[in-house]
CSV table of C-alpha atoms and ligand atoms in Angstrom, one decimal:
chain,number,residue,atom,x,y,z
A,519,UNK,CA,16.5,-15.8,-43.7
A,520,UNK,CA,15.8,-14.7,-40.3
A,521,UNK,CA,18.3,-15.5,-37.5
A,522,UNK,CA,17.5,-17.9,-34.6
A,523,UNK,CA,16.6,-15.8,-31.5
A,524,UNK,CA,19.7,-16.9,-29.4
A,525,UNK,CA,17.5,-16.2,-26.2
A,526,UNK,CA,14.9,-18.2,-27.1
A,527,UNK,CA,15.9,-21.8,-25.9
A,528,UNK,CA,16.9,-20.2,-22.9
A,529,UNK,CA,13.6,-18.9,-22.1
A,530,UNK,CA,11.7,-21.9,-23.1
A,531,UNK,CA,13.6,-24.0,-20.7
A,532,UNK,CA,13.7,-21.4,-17.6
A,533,UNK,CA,11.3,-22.7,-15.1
A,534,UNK,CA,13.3,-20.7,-11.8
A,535,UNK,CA,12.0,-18.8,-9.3
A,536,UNK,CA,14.3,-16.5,-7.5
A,537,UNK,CA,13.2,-15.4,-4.2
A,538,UNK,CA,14.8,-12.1,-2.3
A,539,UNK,CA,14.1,-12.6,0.9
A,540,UNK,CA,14.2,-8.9,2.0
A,541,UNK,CA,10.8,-8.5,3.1
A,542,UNK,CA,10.1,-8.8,7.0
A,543,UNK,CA,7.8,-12.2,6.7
A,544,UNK,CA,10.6,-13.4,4.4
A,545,UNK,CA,10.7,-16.6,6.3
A,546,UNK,CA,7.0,-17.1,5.5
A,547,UNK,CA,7.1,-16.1,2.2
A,548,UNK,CA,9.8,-18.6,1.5
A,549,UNK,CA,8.1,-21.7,2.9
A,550,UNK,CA,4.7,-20.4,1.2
A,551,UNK,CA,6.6,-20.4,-2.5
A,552,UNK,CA,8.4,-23.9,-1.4
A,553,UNK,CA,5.0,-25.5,-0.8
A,554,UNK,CA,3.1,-23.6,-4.4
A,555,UNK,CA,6.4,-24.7,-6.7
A,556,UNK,CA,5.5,-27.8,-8.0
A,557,UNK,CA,8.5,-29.2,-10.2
A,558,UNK,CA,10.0,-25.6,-10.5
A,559,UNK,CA,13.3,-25.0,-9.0
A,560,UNK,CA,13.7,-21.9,-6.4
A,561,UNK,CA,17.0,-20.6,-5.6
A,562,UNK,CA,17.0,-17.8,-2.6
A,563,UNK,CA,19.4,-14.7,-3.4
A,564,UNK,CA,22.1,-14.7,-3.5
A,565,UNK,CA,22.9,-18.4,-4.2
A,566,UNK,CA,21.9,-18.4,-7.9
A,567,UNK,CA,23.5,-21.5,-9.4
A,568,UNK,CA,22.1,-20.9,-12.5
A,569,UNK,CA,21.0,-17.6,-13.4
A,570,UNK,CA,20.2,-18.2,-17.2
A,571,UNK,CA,17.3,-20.4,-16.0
A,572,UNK,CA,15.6,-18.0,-14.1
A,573,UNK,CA,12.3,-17.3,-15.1
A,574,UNK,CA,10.6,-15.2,-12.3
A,575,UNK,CA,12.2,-13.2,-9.8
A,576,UNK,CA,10.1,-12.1,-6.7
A,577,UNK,CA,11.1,-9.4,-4.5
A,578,UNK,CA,10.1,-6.3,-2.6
A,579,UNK,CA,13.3,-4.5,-2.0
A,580,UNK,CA,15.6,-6.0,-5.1
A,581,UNK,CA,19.1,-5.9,-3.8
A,582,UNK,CA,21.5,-4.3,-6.1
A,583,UNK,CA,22.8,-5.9,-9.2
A,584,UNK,CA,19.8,-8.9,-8.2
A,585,UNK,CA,18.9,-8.8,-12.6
A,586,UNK,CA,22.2,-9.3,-13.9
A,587,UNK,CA,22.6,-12.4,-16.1
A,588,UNK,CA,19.0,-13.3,-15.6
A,589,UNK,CA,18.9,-13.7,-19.5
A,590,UNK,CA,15.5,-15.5,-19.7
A,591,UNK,CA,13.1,-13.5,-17.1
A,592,UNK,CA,10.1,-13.8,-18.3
A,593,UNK,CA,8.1,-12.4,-14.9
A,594,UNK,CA,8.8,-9.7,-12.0
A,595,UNK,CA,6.7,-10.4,-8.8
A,596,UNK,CA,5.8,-8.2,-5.8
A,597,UNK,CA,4.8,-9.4,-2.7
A,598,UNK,CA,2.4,-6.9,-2.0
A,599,UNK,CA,0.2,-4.1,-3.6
A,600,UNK,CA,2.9,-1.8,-4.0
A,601,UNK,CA,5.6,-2.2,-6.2
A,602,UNK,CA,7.9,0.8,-6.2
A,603,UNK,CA,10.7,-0.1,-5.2
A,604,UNK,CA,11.1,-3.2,-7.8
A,605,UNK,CA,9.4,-0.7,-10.1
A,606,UNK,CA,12.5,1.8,-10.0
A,607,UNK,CA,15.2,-1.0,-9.2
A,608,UNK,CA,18.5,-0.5,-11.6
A,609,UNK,CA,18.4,-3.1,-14.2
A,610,UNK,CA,15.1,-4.3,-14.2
A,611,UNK,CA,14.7,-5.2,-18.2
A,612,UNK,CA,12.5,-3.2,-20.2
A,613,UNK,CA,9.3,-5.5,-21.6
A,614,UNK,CA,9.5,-8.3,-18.7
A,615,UNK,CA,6.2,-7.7,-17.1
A,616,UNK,CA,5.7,-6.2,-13.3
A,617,UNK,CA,3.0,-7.9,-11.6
A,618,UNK,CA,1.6,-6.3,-7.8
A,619,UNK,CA,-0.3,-8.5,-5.6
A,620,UNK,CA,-4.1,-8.0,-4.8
A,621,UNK,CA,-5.2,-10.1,-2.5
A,622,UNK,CA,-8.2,-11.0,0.2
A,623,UNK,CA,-6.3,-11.0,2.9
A,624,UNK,CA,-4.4,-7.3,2.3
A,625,UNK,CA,-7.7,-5.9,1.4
A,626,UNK,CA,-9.2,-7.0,5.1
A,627,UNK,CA,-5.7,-5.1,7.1
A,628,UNK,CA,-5.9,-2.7,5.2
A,629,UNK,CA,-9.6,-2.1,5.9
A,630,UNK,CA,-8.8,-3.0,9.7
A,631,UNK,CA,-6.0,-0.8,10.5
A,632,UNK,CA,-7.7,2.4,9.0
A,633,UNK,CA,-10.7,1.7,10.5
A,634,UNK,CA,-8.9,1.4,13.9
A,635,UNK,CA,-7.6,4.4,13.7
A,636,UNK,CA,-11.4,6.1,12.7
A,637,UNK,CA,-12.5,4.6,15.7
A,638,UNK,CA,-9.7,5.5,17.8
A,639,UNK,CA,-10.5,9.5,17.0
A,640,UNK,CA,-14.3,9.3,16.0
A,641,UNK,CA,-15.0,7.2,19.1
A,642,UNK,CA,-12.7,9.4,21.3
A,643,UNK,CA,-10.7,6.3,22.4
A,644,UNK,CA,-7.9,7.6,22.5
A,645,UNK,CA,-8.9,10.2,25.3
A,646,UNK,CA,-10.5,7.3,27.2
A,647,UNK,CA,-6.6,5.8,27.6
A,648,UNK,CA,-5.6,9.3,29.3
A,649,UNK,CA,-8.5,9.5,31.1
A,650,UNK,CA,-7.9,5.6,32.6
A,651,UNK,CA,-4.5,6.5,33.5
A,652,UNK,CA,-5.0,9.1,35.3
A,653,UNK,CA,-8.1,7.7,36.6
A,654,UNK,CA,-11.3,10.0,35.5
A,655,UNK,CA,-14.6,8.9,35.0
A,656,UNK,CA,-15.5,11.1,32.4
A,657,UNK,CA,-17.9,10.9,29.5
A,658,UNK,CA,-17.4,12.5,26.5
A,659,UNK,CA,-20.9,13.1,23.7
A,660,UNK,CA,-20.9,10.5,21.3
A,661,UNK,CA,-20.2,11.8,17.7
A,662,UNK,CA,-22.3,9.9,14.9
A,663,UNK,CA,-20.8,8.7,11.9
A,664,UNK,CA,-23.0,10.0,10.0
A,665,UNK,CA,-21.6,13.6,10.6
A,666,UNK,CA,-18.7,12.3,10.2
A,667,UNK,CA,-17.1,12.5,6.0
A,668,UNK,CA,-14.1,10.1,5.0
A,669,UNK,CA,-12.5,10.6,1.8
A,670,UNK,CA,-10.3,8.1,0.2
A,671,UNK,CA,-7.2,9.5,-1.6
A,672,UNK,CA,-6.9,6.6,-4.0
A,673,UNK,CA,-10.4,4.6,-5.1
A,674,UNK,CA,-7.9,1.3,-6.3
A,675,UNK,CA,-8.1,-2.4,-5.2
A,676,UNK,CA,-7.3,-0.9,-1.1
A,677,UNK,CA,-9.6,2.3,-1.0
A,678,UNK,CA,-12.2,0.4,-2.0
A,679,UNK,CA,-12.6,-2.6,-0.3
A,680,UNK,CA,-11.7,0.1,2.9
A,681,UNK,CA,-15.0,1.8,1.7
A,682,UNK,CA,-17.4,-0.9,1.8
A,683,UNK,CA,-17.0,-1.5,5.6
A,684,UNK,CA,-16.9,2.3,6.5
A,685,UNK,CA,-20.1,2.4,4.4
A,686,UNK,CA,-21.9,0.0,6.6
A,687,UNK,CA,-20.5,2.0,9.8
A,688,UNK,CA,-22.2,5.1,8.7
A,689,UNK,CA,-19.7,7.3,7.5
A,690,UNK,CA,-20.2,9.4,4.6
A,691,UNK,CA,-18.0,9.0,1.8
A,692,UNK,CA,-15.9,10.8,-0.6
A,693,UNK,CA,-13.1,9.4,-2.8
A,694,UNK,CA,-10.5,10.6,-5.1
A,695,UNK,CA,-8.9,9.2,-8.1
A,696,UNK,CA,-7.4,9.5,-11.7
A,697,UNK,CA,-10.7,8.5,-12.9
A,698,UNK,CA,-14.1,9.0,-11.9
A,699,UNK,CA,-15.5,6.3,-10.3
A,700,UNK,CA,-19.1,4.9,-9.5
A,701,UNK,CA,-19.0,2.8,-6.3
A,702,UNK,CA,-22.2,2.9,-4.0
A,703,UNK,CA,-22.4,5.3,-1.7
A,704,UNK,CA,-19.0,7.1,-2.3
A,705,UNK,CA,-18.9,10.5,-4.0
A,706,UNK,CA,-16.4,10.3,-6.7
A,707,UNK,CA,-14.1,13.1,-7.4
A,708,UNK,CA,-11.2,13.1,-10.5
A,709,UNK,CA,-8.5,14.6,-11.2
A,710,UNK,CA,-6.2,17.4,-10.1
A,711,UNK,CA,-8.7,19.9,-11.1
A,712,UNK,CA,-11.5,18.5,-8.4
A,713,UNK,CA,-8.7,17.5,-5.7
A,714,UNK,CA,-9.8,20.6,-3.8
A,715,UNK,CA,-13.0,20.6,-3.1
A,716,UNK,CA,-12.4,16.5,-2.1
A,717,UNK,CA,-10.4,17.8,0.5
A,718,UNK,CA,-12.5,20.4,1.6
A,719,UNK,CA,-14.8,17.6,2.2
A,720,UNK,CA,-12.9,14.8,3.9
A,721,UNK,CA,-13.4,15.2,7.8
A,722,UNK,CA,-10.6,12.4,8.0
A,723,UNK,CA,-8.5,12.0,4.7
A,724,UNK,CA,-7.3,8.7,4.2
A,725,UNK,CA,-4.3,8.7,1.5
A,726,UNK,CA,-4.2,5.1,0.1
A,727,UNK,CA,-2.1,6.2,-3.4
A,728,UNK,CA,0.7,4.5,-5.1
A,729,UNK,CA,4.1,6.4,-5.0
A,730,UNK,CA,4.6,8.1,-8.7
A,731,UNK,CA,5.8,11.0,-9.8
A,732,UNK,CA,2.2,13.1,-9.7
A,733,UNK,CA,1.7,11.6,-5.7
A,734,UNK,CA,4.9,12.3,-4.5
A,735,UNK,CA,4.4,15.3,-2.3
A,736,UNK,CA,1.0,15.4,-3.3
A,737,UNK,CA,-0.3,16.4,0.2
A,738,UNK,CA,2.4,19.7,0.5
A,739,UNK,CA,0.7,22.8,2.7
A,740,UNK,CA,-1.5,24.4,0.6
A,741,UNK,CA,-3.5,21.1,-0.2
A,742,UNK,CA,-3.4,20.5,4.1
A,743,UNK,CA,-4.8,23.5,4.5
A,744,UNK,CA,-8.1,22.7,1.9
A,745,UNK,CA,-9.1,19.8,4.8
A,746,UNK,CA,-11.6,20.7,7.4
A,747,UNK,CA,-10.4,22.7,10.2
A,748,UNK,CA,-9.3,20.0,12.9
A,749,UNK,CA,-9.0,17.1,10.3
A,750,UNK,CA,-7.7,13.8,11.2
A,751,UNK,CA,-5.0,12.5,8.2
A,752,UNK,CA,-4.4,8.7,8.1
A,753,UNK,CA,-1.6,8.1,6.1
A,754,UNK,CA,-1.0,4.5,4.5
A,755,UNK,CA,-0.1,4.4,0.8
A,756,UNK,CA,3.6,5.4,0.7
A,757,UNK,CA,5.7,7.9,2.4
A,758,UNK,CA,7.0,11.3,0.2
A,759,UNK,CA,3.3,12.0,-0.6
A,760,UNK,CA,2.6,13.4,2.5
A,761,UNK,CA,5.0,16.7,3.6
A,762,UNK,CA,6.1,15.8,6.9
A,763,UNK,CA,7.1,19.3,7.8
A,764,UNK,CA,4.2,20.6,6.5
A,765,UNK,CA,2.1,17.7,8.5
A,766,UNK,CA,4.0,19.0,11.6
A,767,UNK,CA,3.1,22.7,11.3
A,768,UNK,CA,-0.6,22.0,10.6
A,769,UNK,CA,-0.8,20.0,13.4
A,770,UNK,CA,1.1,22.9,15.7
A,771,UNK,CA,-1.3,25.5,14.4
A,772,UNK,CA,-4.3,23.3,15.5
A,773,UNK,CA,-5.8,22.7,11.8
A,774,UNK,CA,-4.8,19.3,11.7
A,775,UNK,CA,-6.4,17.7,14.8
A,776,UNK,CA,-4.3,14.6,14.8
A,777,UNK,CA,-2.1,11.9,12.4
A,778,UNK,CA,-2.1,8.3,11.8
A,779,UNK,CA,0.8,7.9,10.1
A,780,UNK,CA,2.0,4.3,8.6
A,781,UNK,CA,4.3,5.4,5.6
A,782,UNK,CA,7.0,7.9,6.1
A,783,UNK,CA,10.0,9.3,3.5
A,784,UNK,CA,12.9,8.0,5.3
A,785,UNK,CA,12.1,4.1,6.5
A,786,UNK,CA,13.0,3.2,9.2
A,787,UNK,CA,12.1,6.9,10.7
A,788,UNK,CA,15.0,8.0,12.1
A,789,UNK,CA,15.8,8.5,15.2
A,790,UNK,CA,15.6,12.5,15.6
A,791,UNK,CA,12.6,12.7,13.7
A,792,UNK,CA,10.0,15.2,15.5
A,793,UNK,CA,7.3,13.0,14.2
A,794,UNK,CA,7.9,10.5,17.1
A,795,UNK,CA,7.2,12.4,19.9
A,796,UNK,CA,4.3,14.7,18.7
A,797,UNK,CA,1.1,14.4,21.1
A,798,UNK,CA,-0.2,14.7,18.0
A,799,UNK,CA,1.1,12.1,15.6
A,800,UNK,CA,0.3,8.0,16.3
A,801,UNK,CA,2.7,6.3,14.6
A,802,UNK,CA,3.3,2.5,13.1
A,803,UNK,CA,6.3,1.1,11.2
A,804,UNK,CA,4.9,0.7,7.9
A,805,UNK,CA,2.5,-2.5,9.0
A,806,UNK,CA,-0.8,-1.5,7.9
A,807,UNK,CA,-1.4,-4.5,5.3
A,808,UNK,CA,0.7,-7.3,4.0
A,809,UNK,CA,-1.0,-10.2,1.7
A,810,UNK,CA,-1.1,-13.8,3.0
A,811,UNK,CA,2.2,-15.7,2.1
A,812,UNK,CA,0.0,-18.7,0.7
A,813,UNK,CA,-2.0,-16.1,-1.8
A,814,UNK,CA,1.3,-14.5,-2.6
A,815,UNK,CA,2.7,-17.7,-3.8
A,816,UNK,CA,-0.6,-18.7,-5.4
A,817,UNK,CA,-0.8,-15.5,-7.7
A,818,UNK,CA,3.1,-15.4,-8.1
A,819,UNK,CA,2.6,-20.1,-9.9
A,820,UNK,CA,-0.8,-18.4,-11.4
A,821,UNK,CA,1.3,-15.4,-13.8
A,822,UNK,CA,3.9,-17.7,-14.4
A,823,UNK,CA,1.6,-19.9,-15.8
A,824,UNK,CA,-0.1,-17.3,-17.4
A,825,UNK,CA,2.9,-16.1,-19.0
A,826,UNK,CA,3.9,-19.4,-20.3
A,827,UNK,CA,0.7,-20.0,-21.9
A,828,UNK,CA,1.3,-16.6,-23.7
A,829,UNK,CA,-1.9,-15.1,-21.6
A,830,UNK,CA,-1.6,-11.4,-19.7
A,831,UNK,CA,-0.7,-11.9,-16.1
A,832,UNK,CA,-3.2,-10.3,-13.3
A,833,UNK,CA,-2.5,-7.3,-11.6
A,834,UNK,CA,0.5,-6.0,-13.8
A,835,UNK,CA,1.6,-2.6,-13.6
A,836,UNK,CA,0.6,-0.3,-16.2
A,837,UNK,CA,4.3,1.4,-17.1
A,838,UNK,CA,2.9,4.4,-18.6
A,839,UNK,CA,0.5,5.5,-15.3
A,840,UNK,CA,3.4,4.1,-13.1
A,841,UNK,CA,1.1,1.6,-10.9
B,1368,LIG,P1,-4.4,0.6,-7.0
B,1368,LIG,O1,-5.5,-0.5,-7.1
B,1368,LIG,O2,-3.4,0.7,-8.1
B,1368,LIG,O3,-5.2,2.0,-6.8
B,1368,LIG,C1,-4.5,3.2,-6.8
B,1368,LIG,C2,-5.5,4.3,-6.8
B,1368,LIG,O4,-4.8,5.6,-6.8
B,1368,LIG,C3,-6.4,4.3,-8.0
B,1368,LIG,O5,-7.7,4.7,-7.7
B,1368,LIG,C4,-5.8,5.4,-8.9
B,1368,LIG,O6,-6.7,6.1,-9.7
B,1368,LIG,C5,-5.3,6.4,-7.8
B,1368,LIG,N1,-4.2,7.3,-8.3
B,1368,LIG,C6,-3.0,6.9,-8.7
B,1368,LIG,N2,-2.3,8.0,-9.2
B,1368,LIG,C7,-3.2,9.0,-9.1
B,1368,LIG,C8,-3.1,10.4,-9.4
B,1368,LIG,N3,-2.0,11.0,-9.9
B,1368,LIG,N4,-4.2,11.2,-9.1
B,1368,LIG,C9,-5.3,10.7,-8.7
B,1368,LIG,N5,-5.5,9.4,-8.3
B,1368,LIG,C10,-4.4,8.6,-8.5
B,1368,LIG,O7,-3.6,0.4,-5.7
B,1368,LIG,P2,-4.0,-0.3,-4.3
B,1368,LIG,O8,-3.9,-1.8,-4.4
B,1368,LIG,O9,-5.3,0.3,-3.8
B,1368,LIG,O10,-2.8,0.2,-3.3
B,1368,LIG,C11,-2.6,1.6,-3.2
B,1368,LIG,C12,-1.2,1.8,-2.5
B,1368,LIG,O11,-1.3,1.5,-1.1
B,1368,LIG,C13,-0.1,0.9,-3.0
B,1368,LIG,O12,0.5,1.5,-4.2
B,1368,LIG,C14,0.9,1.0,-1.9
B,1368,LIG,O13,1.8,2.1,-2.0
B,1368,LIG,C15,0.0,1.3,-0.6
B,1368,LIG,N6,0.0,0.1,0.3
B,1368,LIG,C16,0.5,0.4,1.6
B,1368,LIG,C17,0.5,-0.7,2.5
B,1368,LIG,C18,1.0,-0.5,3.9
B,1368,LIG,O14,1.2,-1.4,4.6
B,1368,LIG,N7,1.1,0.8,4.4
B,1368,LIG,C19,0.1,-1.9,2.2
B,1368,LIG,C20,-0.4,-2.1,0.9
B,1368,LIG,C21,-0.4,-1.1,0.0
B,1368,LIG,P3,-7.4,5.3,-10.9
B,1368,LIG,O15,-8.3,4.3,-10.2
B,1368,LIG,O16,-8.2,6.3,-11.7
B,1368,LIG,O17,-6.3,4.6,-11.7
């Protein structure tokens, strides 16, 4: 005879949410799952009353210790499309699936904040500011988009819903993935073997990849110095994929032409960093694309549900690949 499953009454009757609120639209977030919870209780860390009941835990920075005595998790949620940090969090239990966000909303940001910063190069904006403040009337020759190549380091959910409105711009396109992809208009490359020649290609090389062991400092100095002479790097998927020293030093010799950079290895970027004062480095802290809280809490009721029905939740990480 087989013994009872001392767990199992447990999980049946955990219906919890816990909430960490350690993102920066925490407040938002928290009012968003309040208003999406139906019946189910939420408890915001760290007053857990009763642990054993908690079914779902969502997070993006887990504090430490945050999946102790949660006995009957049944569900780990991001809040947005990357999940690292949960991902490698101490004590997250083995077989409790880890589910990212994909979402409308993050899709358009991200799209918006790299194609500002195109524009802001392609269309020479960024010259036009010096020239207004020190008050020349200068025009500068047009360049066309259509001499103009973008590769996408990263064809996922981000790189290419990014694609389709750069499409209808004019750029050309190039992307680069695990696997080969076939997406209108965008010339797929694979694999560490074709990685070169992508970058060869890619005028401006936008690096939209999830933080794994194979990305992290994927982008050292010998793969910056495949791109284009005077290549534009916008850098959004997670910092330690690009090297910041070698970033600098391409950008000093000239071959790199400027940086958009959004992710960096040490967040927040520390204070003596050379990266914030380099003409030729523009700079935001880590802003480019956050989903809508209401979508957030709509995905986080939908794989709870999911899971309860004993059906796969969307958008979980695949442990093996890492993302
Ligand atoms: P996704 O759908 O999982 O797509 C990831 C893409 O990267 C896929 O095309 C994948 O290839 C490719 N890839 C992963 N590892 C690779 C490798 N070793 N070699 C070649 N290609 C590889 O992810 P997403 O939703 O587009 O998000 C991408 C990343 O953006 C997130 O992980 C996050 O780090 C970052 N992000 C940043 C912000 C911000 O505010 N800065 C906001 C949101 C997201 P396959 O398609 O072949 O699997």
């Amino acid at each position: 005879m087989s013994m009872p499953d001392k767990q199992a009454p447990a999980a049946n009757q955990a219906r919890g949410i816990l909430f960490c609120p350690t993102a920066s639209n925490a407040d938002l977030l928290q009012e968003a799952l309040e208003a999406a919870r139906g019946d189910r209780p939420l408890w915001i860390w760290p007053d857990v009353p009763s642990p054993e009941k908690v079914a779902c835990l969502v997070a993006f920075r887990p504090p430490p210790g945050v999946f102790e005595g949660l006995a009957a998790l049944r569900l780990v949620h991001g809040v947005g499309a990357g999940v690292n940090a949960l991902r490698d969090a101490p004590g997250r239990p083995a077989g409790v699936p880890l589910c990212r966000v994909v979402a409308e909303e993050l899709d358009q940001g991200m799209a918006q904040h790299i194609i500002h910063a195109i524009l802001r190069e392609t269309r020479d904006h960024r010259l036009y500011d010096e020239q207004q403040r020190a008050r020349i009337w200068k025009r500068l020759t047009q360049r066309h988009a259509c001499d103009i190549t973008v590769g996408i380091m990263g064809l996922g959910a981000l790189g290419l819903a990014t694609a389709r409105p750069l499409r209808q711009l004019g750029y050309n396109l190039v992307g680069w993935s695990r696997s080969r992809k076939s997406a209108e208009g965008i010339e797929s490359f694979a694999g560490p073997a074709e990685m070169g020649t992508f970058l060869s290609r890619s005028d401006f090389l936008v690096v939209l990849l999830p933080i794994t062991a194979e990305t992290h400092g994927i982008l050292d100095a010998t793969a910056l110095s495949k791109l284009p002479r005077g290549a534009v790097v916008v850098a959004v998927g997670r910092g330690g994929q690009v090297d910041e020293a070698a970033l600098l030093a391409a950008l000093d010799s000239g071959h790199l032409s400027h940086a958009h950079l959004d992710v960096f290895e040490t967040e927040p970027l520390p204070a003596d960093s050379a990266l914030w004062a380099h003409p030729g480095v523009t700079l935001t802290p880590h802003i480019a694309a956050s989903p809508h809280p209401l979508a957030v809490a709509r995905l986080v009721m939908e794989n709870l549900s999911r899971i309860e029905r004993g059906e796969p939740p969307l958008h979980a990480v695949d442990e093996a690949r890492g993302y």
